[in-house]
Amino acid sequence: MTTVRRLTLACAAIAVAVGLSACGERDQVTVYKQGKYQGKPDTKPWENDPGASLYTSSKWNKGDKTSWESAVKTRNLAQNEYTRVE
Amino acid sequence: MARMKFLCDAERCIECNGCVTACKNENEVPWGVNRRRVVTINDGVVGAEKSISVACMHCSDAPCMAVCPVDCFYRTDEGVVLHDKDLCIGCGYCFYACPFGAPQFPQAGAFGLRGKMDKCTFCAGGPEKDFSKEEFAKYGSNRLAQGKLPACAEMCSTKALLGGDGDVIADIYRQRVFKRGKGSEVWGWGTAYGKPDQPKAAPAGAKS
């Protein structure tokens, strides 16, 4: 093998090595991790007895999320005046 | 359920500020703090004036929550974004992050010192014992725990402001749009997320 050919091969190998070195680059986009709530715990609305407040107008079973949701939904549907007047 | 949301109908809002007053009254909000406000564009231009009532929109992916350096925000099971005022340091990052300008900062001292952040709670109180004095003083009324919905929406005289489960209020709004005889040209939930097949068209020019 001639010296020129060896040199050419060496140059090509170096060029490939340099070219591929970028493939090992780490991701430059930072992945943010969502923080975790550090405050005090809060009670759920349905965990209260409907009679706990003087001003409660709806009725649900204490601790029963489904019954609270249906009570709130009934209240929510009252915002539709079409169903109220028809 | 339940992603609690607000939806304001710009076709109906008459800029009466009833929602603002209802919120102030219900929660005894301090001077200088507006948890809710009415924004009007093209003020005074006949036919082009539109108003909309704005407060915290209780985002599903809330930017305030993402930027808070002390992680004082949390989302309830009903999708309401609340925060712990005992933890808040009043830095104001949430104000810069919020696209609606919802976070408010009361003046806490003689030199304009910024107090702890205050914002719309969807009338769901905060992380204190429900119906306690502390809860009311810090966060205001807890109407959700009374089986009620936010005072602003329930008090709205023209029912422009709807508040409650996103699916329910979207249905109410959709029905209203069809009654009006309008369709996809109206902005809002229906435009963004589609509408039911074969809507029954109301007579042309009909208004709700």
mmCIF file with all atom_site columns, C-alpha atoms in Angstrom, chain B residues 1-205:
data_model
loop_
_atom_site.group_PDB
_atom_site.id
_atom_site.type_symbol
_atom_site.label_atom_id
_atom_site.label_alt_id
_atom_site.label_comp_id
_atom_site.label_asym_id
_atom_site.label_entity_id
_atom_site.label_seq_id
_atom_site.pdbx_PDB_ins_code
_atom_site.Cartn_x
_atom_site.Cartn_y
_atom_site.Cartn_z
_atom_site.occupancy
_atom_site.B_iso_or_equiv
_atom_site.pdbx_formal_charge
_atom_site.auth_seq_id
_atom_site.auth_comp_id
_atom_site.auth_asym_id
_atom_site.auth_atom_id
_atom_site.pdbx_PDB_model_num
ATOM 1   C CA . MET B 1 1   ? -66.359 13.925 36.469 1.00 0.00 ? 1   MET B CA 1
ATOM 2   C CA . ALA B 1 2   ? -65.647 16.775 36.738 1.00 0.00 ? 2   ALA B CA 1
ATOM 3   C CA . ARG B 1 3   ? -63.462 19.362 35.346 1.00 0.00 ? 3   ARG B CA 1
ATOM 4   C CA . MET B 1 4   ? -64.816 22.535 36.810 1.00 0.00 ? 4   MET B CA 1
ATOM 5   C CA . LYS B 1 5   ? -64.643 25.297 34.235 1.00 0.00 ? 5   LYS B CA 1
ATOM 6   C CA . PHE B 1 6   ? -65.940 28.770 33.474 1.00 0.00 ? 6   PHE B CA 1
ATOM 7   C CA . LEU B 1 7   ? -67.371 29.724 30.118 1.00 0.00 ? 7   LEU B CA 1
ATOM 8   C CA . CYS B 1 8   ? -68.364 33.278 29.280 1.00 0.00 ? 8   CYS B CA 1
ATOM 9   C CA . ASP B 1 9   ? -70.722 34.009 26.419 1.00 0.00 ? 9   ASP B CA 1
ATOM 10  C CA . ALA B 1 10  ? -69.610 37.292 24.830 1.00 0.00 ? 10  ALA B CA 1
ATOM 11  C CA . GLU B 1 11  ? -72.937 37.543 22.999 1.00 0.00 ? 11  GLU B CA 1
ATOM 12  C CA . ARG B 1 12  ? -74.774 37.785 26.295 1.00 0.00 ? 12  ARG B CA 1
ATOM 13  C CA . CYS B 1 13  ? -72.433 39.642 28.627 1.00 0.00 ? 13  CYS B CA 1
ATOM 14  C CA . ILE B 1 14  ? -73.760 43.163 29.194 1.00 0.00 ? 14  ILE B CA 1
ATOM 15  C CA . GLU B 1 15  ? -70.836 44.414 31.277 1.00 0.00 ? 15  GLU B CA 1
ATOM 16  C CA . CYS B 1 16  ? -73.006 44.838 34.347 1.00 0.00 ? 16  CYS B CA 1
ATOM 17  C CA . ASN B 1 17  ? -70.164 43.688 36.625 1.00 0.00 ? 17  ASN B CA 1
ATOM 18  C CA . GLY B 1 18  ? -72.648 41.645 38.625 1.00 0.00 ? 18  GLY B CA 1
ATOM 19  C CA . CYS B 1 19  ? -70.166 38.749 38.671 1.00 0.00 ? 19  CYS B CA 1
ATOM 20  C CA . VAL B 1 20  ? -67.430 41.009 40.039 1.00 0.00 ? 20  VAL B CA 1
ATOM 21  C CA . THR B 1 21  ? -69.737 42.288 42.757 1.00 0.00 ? 21  THR B CA 1
ATOM 22  C CA . ALA B 1 22  ? -71.008 38.809 43.599 1.00 0.00 ? 22  ALA B CA 1
ATOM 23  C CA . CYS B 1 23  ? -67.429 37.567 43.957 1.00 0.00 ? 23  CYS B CA 1
ATOM 24  C CA . LYS B 1 24  ? -66.394 40.507 46.127 1.00 0.00 ? 24  LYS B CA 1
ATOM 25  C CA . ASN B 1 25  ? -69.428 40.071 48.333 1.00 0.00 ? 25  ASN B CA 1
ATOM 26  C CA . GLU B 1 26  ? -69.274 36.303 48.628 1.00 0.00 ? 26  GLU B CA 1
ATOM 27  C CA . ASN B 1 27  ? -65.588 36.140 49.438 1.00 0.00 ? 27  ASN B CA 1
ATOM 28  C CA . GLU B 1 28  ? -65.107 39.515 51.113 1.00 0.00 ? 28  GLU B CA 1
ATOM 29  C CA . VAL B 1 29  ? -62.165 40.202 48.856 1.00 0.00 ? 29  VAL B CA 1
ATOM 30  C CA . PRO B 1 30  ? -59.894 43.013 50.091 1.00 0.00 ? 30  PRO B CA 1
ATOM 31  C CA . TRP B 1 31  ? -59.447 46.374 48.414 1.00 0.00 ? 31  TRP B CA 1
ATOM 32  C CA . GLY B 1 32  ? -57.230 46.311 45.379 1.00 0.00 ? 32  GLY B CA 1
ATOM 33  C CA . VAL B 1 33  ? -57.871 42.668 44.640 1.00 0.00 ? 33  VAL B CA 1
ATOM 34  C CA . ASN B 1 34  ? -60.143 41.630 41.816 1.00 0.00 ? 34  ASN B CA 1
ATOM 35  C CA . ARG B 1 35  ? -60.542 37.918 41.550 1.00 0.00 ? 35  ARG B CA 1
ATOM 36  C CA . ARG B 1 36  ? -62.881 38.485 38.638 1.00 0.00 ? 36  ARG B CA 1
ATOM 37  C CA . ARG B 1 37  ? -63.177 41.382 36.220 1.00 0.00 ? 37  ARG B CA 1
ATOM 38  C CA . VAL B 1 38  ? -65.055 42.244 33.067 1.00 0.00 ? 38  VAL B CA 1
ATOM 39  C CA . VAL B 1 39  ? -62.999 43.056 29.983 1.00 0.00 ? 39  VAL B CA 1
ATOM 40  C CA . THR B 1 40  ? -64.595 45.005 27.143 1.00 0.00 ? 40  THR B CA 1
ATOM 41  C CA . ILE B 1 41  ? -63.271 45.443 23.633 1.00 0.00 ? 41  ILE B CA 1
ATOM 42  C CA . ASN B 1 42  ? -64.425 48.041 21.099 1.00 0.00 ? 42  ASN B CA 1
ATOM 43  C CA . ASP B 1 43  ? -65.970 49.996 23.935 1.00 0.00 ? 43  ASP B CA 1
ATOM 44  C CA . GLY B 1 44  ? -68.635 52.338 22.617 1.00 0.00 ? 44  GLY B CA 1
ATOM 45  C CA . VAL B 1 45  ? -68.525 51.085 19.037 1.00 0.00 ? 45  VAL B CA 1
ATOM 46  C CA . VAL B 1 46  ? -72.097 50.218 18.112 1.00 0.00 ? 46  VAL B CA 1
ATOM 47  C CA . GLY B 1 47  ? -72.458 46.565 17.176 1.00 0.00 ? 47  GLY B CA 1
ATOM 48  C CA . ALA B 1 48  ? -68.817 45.777 17.811 1.00 0.00 ? 48  ALA B CA 1
ATOM 49  C CA . GLU B 1 49  ? -68.642 46.060 21.580 1.00 0.00 ? 49  GLU B CA 1
ATOM 50  C CA . LYS B 1 50  ? -68.065 42.757 23.314 1.00 0.00 ? 50  LYS B CA 1
ATOM 51  C CA . SER B 1 51  ? -67.514 42.016 26.963 1.00 0.00 ? 51  SER B CA 1
ATOM 52  C CA . ILE B 1 52  ? -66.234 38.975 28.696 1.00 0.00 ? 52  ILE B CA 1
ATOM 53  C CA . SER B 1 53  ? -65.863 38.109 32.339 1.00 0.00 ? 53  SER B CA 1
ATOM 54  C CA . VAL B 1 54  ? -62.408 36.841 33.229 1.00 0.00 ? 54  VAL B CA 1
ATOM 55  C CA . ALA B 1 55  ? -60.966 35.134 36.285 1.00 0.00 ? 55  ALA B CA 1
ATOM 56  C CA . CYS B 1 56  ? -58.799 32.119 36.958 1.00 0.00 ? 56  CYS B CA 1
ATOM 57  C CA . MET B 1 57  ? -59.738 29.559 34.318 1.00 0.00 ? 57  MET B CA 1
ATOM 58  C CA . HIS B 1 58  ? -58.551 26.623 36.423 1.00 0.00 ? 58  HIS B CA 1
ATOM 59  C CA . CYS B 1 59  ? -56.324 25.383 33.627 1.00 0.00 ? 59  CYS B CA 1
ATOM 60  C CA . SER B 1 60  ? -55.871 21.660 33.151 1.00 0.00 ? 60  SER B CA 1
ATOM 61  C CA . ASP B 1 61  ? -52.141 22.270 32.731 1.00 0.00 ? 61  ASP B CA 1
ATOM 62  C CA . ALA B 1 62  ? -51.790 25.383 34.812 1.00 0.00 ? 62  ALA B CA 1
ATOM 63  C CA . PRO B 1 63  ? -48.700 27.542 34.138 1.00 0.00 ? 63  PRO B CA 1
ATOM 64  C CA . CYS B 1 64  ? -48.920 29.105 37.606 1.00 0.00 ? 64  CYS B CA 1
ATOM 65  C CA . MET B 1 65  ? -48.517 25.649 39.056 1.00 0.00 ? 65  MET B CA 1
ATOM 66  C CA . ALA B 1 66  ? -45.512 24.964 36.845 1.00 0.00 ? 66  ALA B CA 1
ATOM 67  C CA . VAL B 1 67  ? -43.587 28.110 37.749 1.00 0.00 ? 67  VAL B CA 1
ATOM 68  C CA . CYS B 1 68  ? -44.299 28.320 41.477 1.00 0.00 ? 68  CYS B CA 1
ATOM 69  C CA . PRO B 1 69  ? -40.920 28.063 43.231 1.00 0.00 ? 69  PRO B CA 1
ATOM 70  C CA . VAL B 1 70  ? -42.435 26.838 46.493 1.00 0.00 ? 70  VAL B CA 1
ATOM 71  C CA . ASP B 1 71  ? -44.994 24.464 44.923 1.00 0.00 ? 71  ASP B CA 1
ATOM 72  C CA . CYS B 1 72  ? -47.932 25.926 46.783 1.00 0.00 ? 72  CYS B CA 1
ATOM 73  C CA . PHE B 1 73  ? -50.481 25.055 44.075 1.00 0.00 ? 73  PHE B CA 1
ATOM 74  C CA . TYR B 1 74  ? -52.579 21.931 43.889 1.00 0.00 ? 74  TYR B CA 1
ATOM 75  C CA . ARG B 1 75  ? -55.444 20.701 41.763 1.00 0.00 ? 75  ARG B CA 1
ATOM 76  C CA . THR B 1 76  ? -58.487 19.191 43.446 1.00 0.00 ? 76  THR B CA 1
ATOM 77  C CA . ASP B 1 77  ? -60.318 16.104 42.211 1.00 0.00 ? 77  ASP B CA 1
ATOM 78  C CA . GLU B 1 78  ? -62.839 18.411 40.551 1.00 0.00 ? 78  GLU B CA 1
ATOM 79  C CA . GLY B 1 79  ? -60.109 20.137 38.563 1.00 0.00 ? 79  GLY B CA 1
ATOM 80  C CA . VAL B 1 80  ? -60.037 23.341 40.605 1.00 0.00 ? 80  VAL B CA 1
ATOM 81  C CA . VAL B 1 81  ? -56.616 24.964 40.902 1.00 0.00 ? 81  VAL B CA 1
ATOM 82  C CA . LEU B 1 82  ? -56.034 26.171 44.474 1.00 0.00 ? 82  LEU B CA 1
ATOM 83  C CA . HIS B 1 83  ? -53.040 27.260 46.510 1.00 0.00 ? 83  HIS B CA 1
ATOM 84  C CA . ASP B 1 84  ? -51.807 27.290 50.063 1.00 0.00 ? 84  ASP B CA 1
ATOM 85  C CA . LYS B 1 85  ? -51.392 30.870 51.248 1.00 0.00 ? 85  LYS B CA 1
ATOM 86  C CA . ASP B 1 86  ? -49.290 29.817 54.209 1.00 0.00 ? 86  ASP B CA 1
ATOM 87  C CA . LEU B 1 87  ? -46.684 28.615 51.754 1.00 0.00 ? 87  LEU B CA 1
ATOM 88  C CA . CYS B 1 88  ? -46.960 31.386 49.162 1.00 0.00 ? 88  CYS B CA 1
ATOM 89  C CA . ILE B 1 89  ? -44.064 33.846 49.253 1.00 0.00 ? 89  ILE B CA 1
ATOM 90  C CA . GLY B 1 90  ? -45.735 36.440 47.005 1.00 0.00 ? 90  GLY B CA 1
ATOM 91  C CA . CYS B 1 91  ? -42.962 36.355 44.418 1.00 0.00 ? 91  CYS B CA 1
ATOM 92  C CA . GLY B 1 92  ? -45.318 37.071 41.514 1.00 0.00 ? 92  GLY B CA 1
ATOM 93  C CA . TYR B 1 93  ? -44.033 34.394 39.123 1.00 0.00 ? 93  TYR B CA 1
ATOM 94  C CA . CYS B 1 94  ? -47.559 33.034 38.782 1.00 0.00 ? 94  CYS B CA 1
ATOM 95  C CA . PHE B 1 95  ? -48.767 36.466 37.709 1.00 0.00 ? 95  PHE B CA 1
ATOM 96  C CA . TYR B 1 96  ? -46.239 36.557 34.883 1.00 0.00 ? 96  TYR B CA 1
ATOM 97  C CA . ALA B 1 97  ? -47.050 32.994 33.859 1.00 0.00 ? 97  ALA B CA 1
ATOM 98  C CA . CYS B 1 98  ? -50.836 33.338 33.884 1.00 0.00 ? 98  CYS B CA 1
ATOM 99  C CA . PRO B 1 99  ? -52.294 34.249 30.461 1.00 0.00 ? 99  PRO B CA 1
ATOM 100 C CA . PHE B 1 100 ? -55.453 35.632 32.130 1.00 0.00 ? 100 PHE B CA 1
ATOM 101 C CA . GLY B 1 101 ? -53.877 37.877 34.757 1.00 0.00 ? 101 GLY B CA 1
ATOM 102 C CA . ALA B 1 102 ? -55.714 35.931 37.428 1.00 0.00 ? 102 ALA B CA 1
ATOM 103 C CA . PRO B 1 103 ? -53.245 36.066 40.332 1.00 0.00 ? 103 PRO B CA 1
ATOM 104 C CA . GLN B 1 104 ? -53.738 39.183 42.434 1.00 0.00 ? 104 GLN B CA 1
ATOM 105 C CA . PHE B 1 105 ? -51.488 40.637 45.082 1.00 0.00 ? 105 PHE B CA 1
ATOM 106 C CA . PRO B 1 106 ? -52.890 42.733 47.912 1.00 0.00 ? 106 PRO B CA 1
ATOM 107 C CA . GLN B 1 107 ? -50.782 45.558 49.201 1.00 0.00 ? 107 GLN B CA 1
ATOM 108 C CA . ALA B 1 108 ? -49.380 44.221 52.430 1.00 0.00 ? 108 ALA B CA 1
ATOM 109 C CA . GLY B 1 109 ? -47.509 47.208 53.785 1.00 0.00 ? 109 GLY B CA 1
ATOM 110 C CA . ALA B 1 110 ? -46.998 50.944 53.689 1.00 0.00 ? 110 ALA B CA 1
ATOM 111 C CA . PHE B 1 111 ? -44.381 50.756 50.941 1.00 0.00 ? 111 PHE B CA 1
ATOM 112 C CA . GLY B 1 112 ? -46.349 48.750 48.417 1.00 0.00 ? 112 GLY B CA 1
ATOM 113 C CA . LEU B 1 113 ? -45.041 45.483 49.713 1.00 0.00 ? 113 LEU B CA 1
ATOM 114 C CA . ARG B 1 114 ? -46.590 42.627 47.828 1.00 0.00 ? 114 ARG B CA 1
ATOM 115 C CA . GLY B 1 115 ? -48.705 40.297 49.926 1.00 0.00 ? 115 GLY B CA 1
ATOM 116 C CA . LYS B 1 116 ? -49.543 36.691 49.327 1.00 0.00 ? 116 LYS B CA 1
ATOM 117 C CA . MET B 1 117 ? -51.205 35.820 46.086 1.00 0.00 ? 117 MET B CA 1
ATOM 118 C CA . ASP B 1 118 ? -54.989 35.798 45.951 1.00 0.00 ? 118 ASP B CA 1
ATOM 119 C CA . LYS B 1 119 ? -57.082 34.417 43.132 1.00 0.00 ? 119 LYS B CA 1
ATOM 120 C CA . CYS B 1 120 ? -60.423 32.905 42.223 1.00 0.00 ? 120 CYS B CA 1
ATOM 121 C CA . THR B 1 121 ? -60.954 29.640 44.088 1.00 0.00 ? 121 THR B CA 1
ATOM 122 C CA . PHE B 1 122 ? -64.023 28.582 42.088 1.00 0.00 ? 122 PHE B CA 1
ATOM 123 C CA . CYS B 1 123 ? -65.695 29.201 45.455 1.00 0.00 ? 123 CYS B CA 1
ATOM 124 C CA . ALA B 1 124 ? -63.994 26.053 46.733 1.00 0.00 ? 124 ALA B CA 1
ATOM 125 C CA . GLY B 1 125 ? -62.198 27.523 49.739 1.00 0.00 ? 125 GLY B CA 1
ATOM 126 C CA . GLY B 1 126 ? -58.684 26.294 50.373 1.00 0.00 ? 126 GLY B CA 1
ATOM 127 C CA . PRO B 1 127 ? -56.523 24.003 52.454 1.00 0.00 ? 127 PRO B CA 1
ATOM 128 C CA . GLU B 1 128 ? -58.084 24.791 55.810 1.00 0.00 ? 128 GLU B CA 1
ATOM 129 C CA . LYS B 1 129 ? -60.903 23.138 57.704 1.00 0.00 ? 129 LYS B CA 1
ATOM 130 C CA . ASP B 1 130 ? -64.044 23.571 55.635 1.00 0.00 ? 130 ASP B CA 1
ATOM 131 C CA . PHE B 1 131 ? -66.334 26.404 56.800 1.00 0.00 ? 131 PHE B CA 1
ATOM 132 C CA . SER B 1 132 ? -63.749 27.504 59.366 1.00 0.00 ? 132 SER B CA 1
ATOM 133 C CA . LYS B 1 133 ? -62.922 31.157 60.056 1.00 0.00 ? 133 LYS B CA 1
ATOM 134 C CA . GLU B 1 134 ? -59.396 30.568 58.770 1.00 0.00 ? 134 GLU B CA 1
ATOM 135 C CA . GLU B 1 135 ? -60.646 29.224 55.486 1.00 0.00 ? 135 GLU B CA 1
ATOM 136 C CA . PHE B 1 136 ? -62.958 32.155 54.943 1.00 0.00 ? 136 PHE B CA 1
ATOM 137 C CA . ALA B 1 137 ? -60.352 34.732 55.945 1.00 0.00 ? 137 ALA B CA 1
ATOM 138 C CA . LYS B 1 138 ? -57.697 33.316 53.651 1.00 0.00 ? 138 LYS B CA 1
ATOM 139 C CA . TYR B 1 139 ? -59.621 31.937 50.715 1.00 0.00 ? 139 TYR B CA 1
ATOM 140 C CA . GLY B 1 140 ? -63.228 33.037 50.984 1.00 0.00 ? 140 GLY B CA 1
ATOM 141 C CA . SER B 1 141 ? -66.420 31.076 50.736 1.00 0.00 ? 141 SER B CA 1
ATOM 142 C CA . ASN B 1 142 ? -66.513 27.315 50.155 1.00 0.00 ? 142 ASN B CA 1
ATOM 143 C CA . ARG B 1 143 ? -69.679 26.949 48.115 1.00 0.00 ? 143 ARG B CA 1
ATOM 144 C CA . LEU B 1 144 ? -68.669 23.658 46.521 1.00 0.00 ? 144 LEU B CA 1
ATOM 145 C CA . ALA B 1 145 ? -68.716 22.058 49.967 1.00 0.00 ? 145 ALA B CA 1
ATOM 146 C CA . GLN B 1 146 ? -72.259 23.406 50.289 1.00 0.00 ? 146 GLN B CA 1
ATOM 147 C CA . GLY B 1 147 ? -73.263 21.698 47.053 1.00 0.00 ? 147 GLY B CA 1
ATOM 148 C CA . LYS B 1 148 ? -73.331 25.014 45.227 1.00 0.00 ? 148 LYS B CA 1
ATOM 149 C CA . LEU B 1 149 ? -71.463 26.547 42.316 1.00 0.00 ? 149 LEU B CA 1
ATOM 150 C CA . PRO B 1 150 ? -69.455 29.791 42.125 1.00 0.00 ? 150 PRO B CA 1
ATOM 151 C CA . ALA B 1 151 ? -71.450 32.853 43.114 1.00 0.00 ? 151 ALA B CA 1
ATOM 152 C CA . CYS B 1 152 ? -70.400 34.815 40.011 1.00 0.00 ? 152 CYS B CA 1
ATOM 153 C CA . ALA B 1 153 ? -71.896 32.269 37.622 1.00 0.00 ? 153 ALA B CA 1
ATOM 154 C CA . GLU B 1 154 ? -75.008 31.624 39.666 1.00 0.00 ? 154 GLU B CA 1
ATOM 155 C CA . MET B 1 155 ? -75.652 35.340 40.071 1.00 0.00 ? 155 MET B CA 1
ATOM 156 C CA . CYS B 1 156 ? -75.142 36.238 36.398 1.00 0.00 ? 156 CYS B CA 1
ATOM 157 C CA . SER B 1 157 ? -78.336 37.941 35.317 1.00 0.00 ? 157 SER B CA 1
ATOM 158 C CA . THR B 1 158 ? -78.090 37.094 31.628 1.00 0.00 ? 158 THR B CA 1
ATOM 159 C CA . LYS B 1 159 ? -76.488 33.712 32.250 1.00 0.00 ? 159 LYS B CA 1
ATOM 160 C CA . ALA B 1 160 ? -73.554 34.824 30.124 1.00 0.00 ? 160 ALA B CA 1
ATOM 161 C CA . LEU B 1 161 ? -71.169 33.387 32.649 1.00 0.00 ? 161 LEU B CA 1
ATOM 162 C CA . LEU B 1 162 ? -71.547 29.662 33.100 1.00 0.00 ? 162 LEU B CA 1
ATOM 163 C CA . GLY B 1 163 ? -69.628 27.767 35.734 1.00 0.00 ? 163 GLY B CA 1
ATOM 164 C CA . GLY B 1 164 ? -69.517 24.106 36.612 1.00 0.00 ? 164 GLY B CA 1
ATOM 165 C CA . ASP B 1 165 ? -68.625 20.777 35.099 1.00 0.00 ? 165 ASP B CA 1
ATOM 166 C CA . GLY B 1 166 ? -67.073 21.483 31.705 1.00 0.00 ? 166 GLY B CA 1
ATOM 167 C CA . ASP B 1 167 ? -69.247 18.942 29.900 1.00 0.00 ? 167 ASP B CA 1
ATOM 168 C CA . VAL B 1 168 ? -72.476 20.267 31.369 1.00 0.00 ? 168 VAL B CA 1
ATOM 169 C CA . ILE B 1 169 ? -71.785 23.922 30.642 1.00 0.00 ? 169 ILE B CA 1
ATOM 170 C CA . ALA B 1 170 ? -70.551 23.047 27.155 1.00 0.00 ? 170 ALA B CA 1
ATOM 171 C CA . ASP B 1 171 ? -73.908 21.342 26.505 1.00 0.00 ? 171 ASP B CA 1
ATOM 172 C CA . ILE B 1 172 ? -75.805 24.374 27.796 1.00 0.00 ? 172 ILE B CA 1
ATOM 173 C CA . TYR B 1 173 ? -73.731 26.672 25.617 1.00 0.00 ? 173 TYR B CA 1
ATOM 174 C CA . ARG B 1 174 ? -74.124 24.445 22.552 1.00 0.00 ? 174 ARG B CA 1
ATOM 175 C CA . GLN B 1 175 ? -77.901 24.368 22.919 1.00 0.00 ? 175 GLN B CA 1
ATOM 176 C CA . ARG B 1 176 ? -77.898 28.139 23.234 1.00 0.00 ? 176 ARG B CA 1
ATOM 177 C CA . VAL B 1 177 ? -75.856 28.581 20.067 1.00 0.00 ? 177 VAL B CA 1
ATOM 178 C CA . PHE B 1 178 ? -78.246 26.383 18.087 1.00 0.00 ? 178 PHE B CA 1
ATOM 179 C CA . LYS B 1 179 ? -81.251 28.288 19.397 1.00 0.00 ? 179 LYS B CA 1
ATOM 180 C CA . ARG B 1 180 ? -79.603 31.446 18.183 1.00 0.00 ? 180 ARG B CA 1
ATOM 181 C CA . GLY B 1 181 ? -79.398 29.973 14.716 1.00 0.00 ? 181 GLY B CA 1
ATOM 182 C CA . LYS B 1 182 ? -75.692 30.270 14.634 1.00 0.00 ? 182 LYS B CA 1
ATOM 183 C CA . GLY B 1 183 ? -73.142 27.590 14.254 1.00 0.00 ? 183 GLY B CA 1
ATOM 184 C CA . SER B 1 184 ? -69.460 27.252 13.836 1.00 0.00 ? 184 SER B CA 1
ATOM 185 C CA . GLU B 1 185 ? -68.880 30.979 13.354 1.00 0.00 ? 185 GLU B CA 1
ATOM 186 C CA . VAL B 1 186 ? -69.462 31.528 17.033 1.00 0.00 ? 186 VAL B CA 1
ATOM 187 C CA . TRP B 1 187 ? -66.320 31.269 19.083 1.00 0.00 ? 187 TRP B CA 1
ATOM 188 C CA . GLY B 1 188 ? -66.241 29.052 22.097 1.00 0.00 ? 188 GLY B CA 1
ATOM 189 C CA . TRP B 1 189 ? -66.257 25.497 23.207 1.00 0.00 ? 189 TRP B CA 1
ATOM 190 C CA . GLY B 1 190 ? -68.351 24.245 20.318 1.00 0.00 ? 190 GLY B CA 1
ATOM 191 C CA . THR B 1 191 ? -65.991 25.795 17.810 1.00 0.00 ? 191 THR B CA 1
ATOM 192 C CA . ALA B 1 192 ? -62.968 24.410 19.552 1.00 0.00 ? 192 ALA B CA 1
ATOM 193 C CA . TYR B 1 193 ? -64.180 20.923 20.300 1.00 0.00 ? 193 TYR B CA 1
ATOM 194 C CA . GLY B 1 194 ? -66.879 20.238 17.717 1.00 0.00 ? 194 GLY B CA 1
ATOM 195 C CA . LYS B 1 195 ? -70.616 20.062 17.938 1.00 0.00 ? 195 LYS B CA 1
ATOM 196 C CA . PRO B 1 196 ? -73.176 17.249 17.725 1.00 0.00 ? 196 PRO B CA 1
ATOM 197 C CA . ASP B 1 197 ? -74.253 15.895 14.357 1.00 0.00 ? 197 ASP B CA 1
ATOM 198 C CA . GLN B 1 198 ? -77.280 17.338 12.579 1.00 0.00 ? 198 GLN B CA 1
ATOM 199 C CA . PRO B 1 199 ? -78.020 20.397 14.694 1.00 0.00 ? 199 PRO B CA 1
ATOM 200 C CA . LYS B 1 200 ? -81.570 21.660 14.531 1.00 0.00 ? 200 LYS B CA 1
ATOM 201 C CA . ALA B 1 201 ? -81.276 25.094 12.977 1.00 0.00 ? 201 ALA B CA 1
ATOM 202 C CA . ALA B 1 202 ? -83.341 27.874 14.481 1.00 0.00 ? 202 ALA B CA 1
ATOM 203 C CA . PRO B 1 203 ? -84.993 30.468 12.232 1.00 0.00 ? 203 PRO B CA 1
ATOM 204 C CA . ALA B 1 204 ? -82.604 32.909 10.633 1.00 0.00 ? 204 ALA B CA 1
ATOM 205 C CA . GLY B 1 205 ? -81.887 35.959 12.730 1.00 0.00 ? 205 GLY B CA 1
#
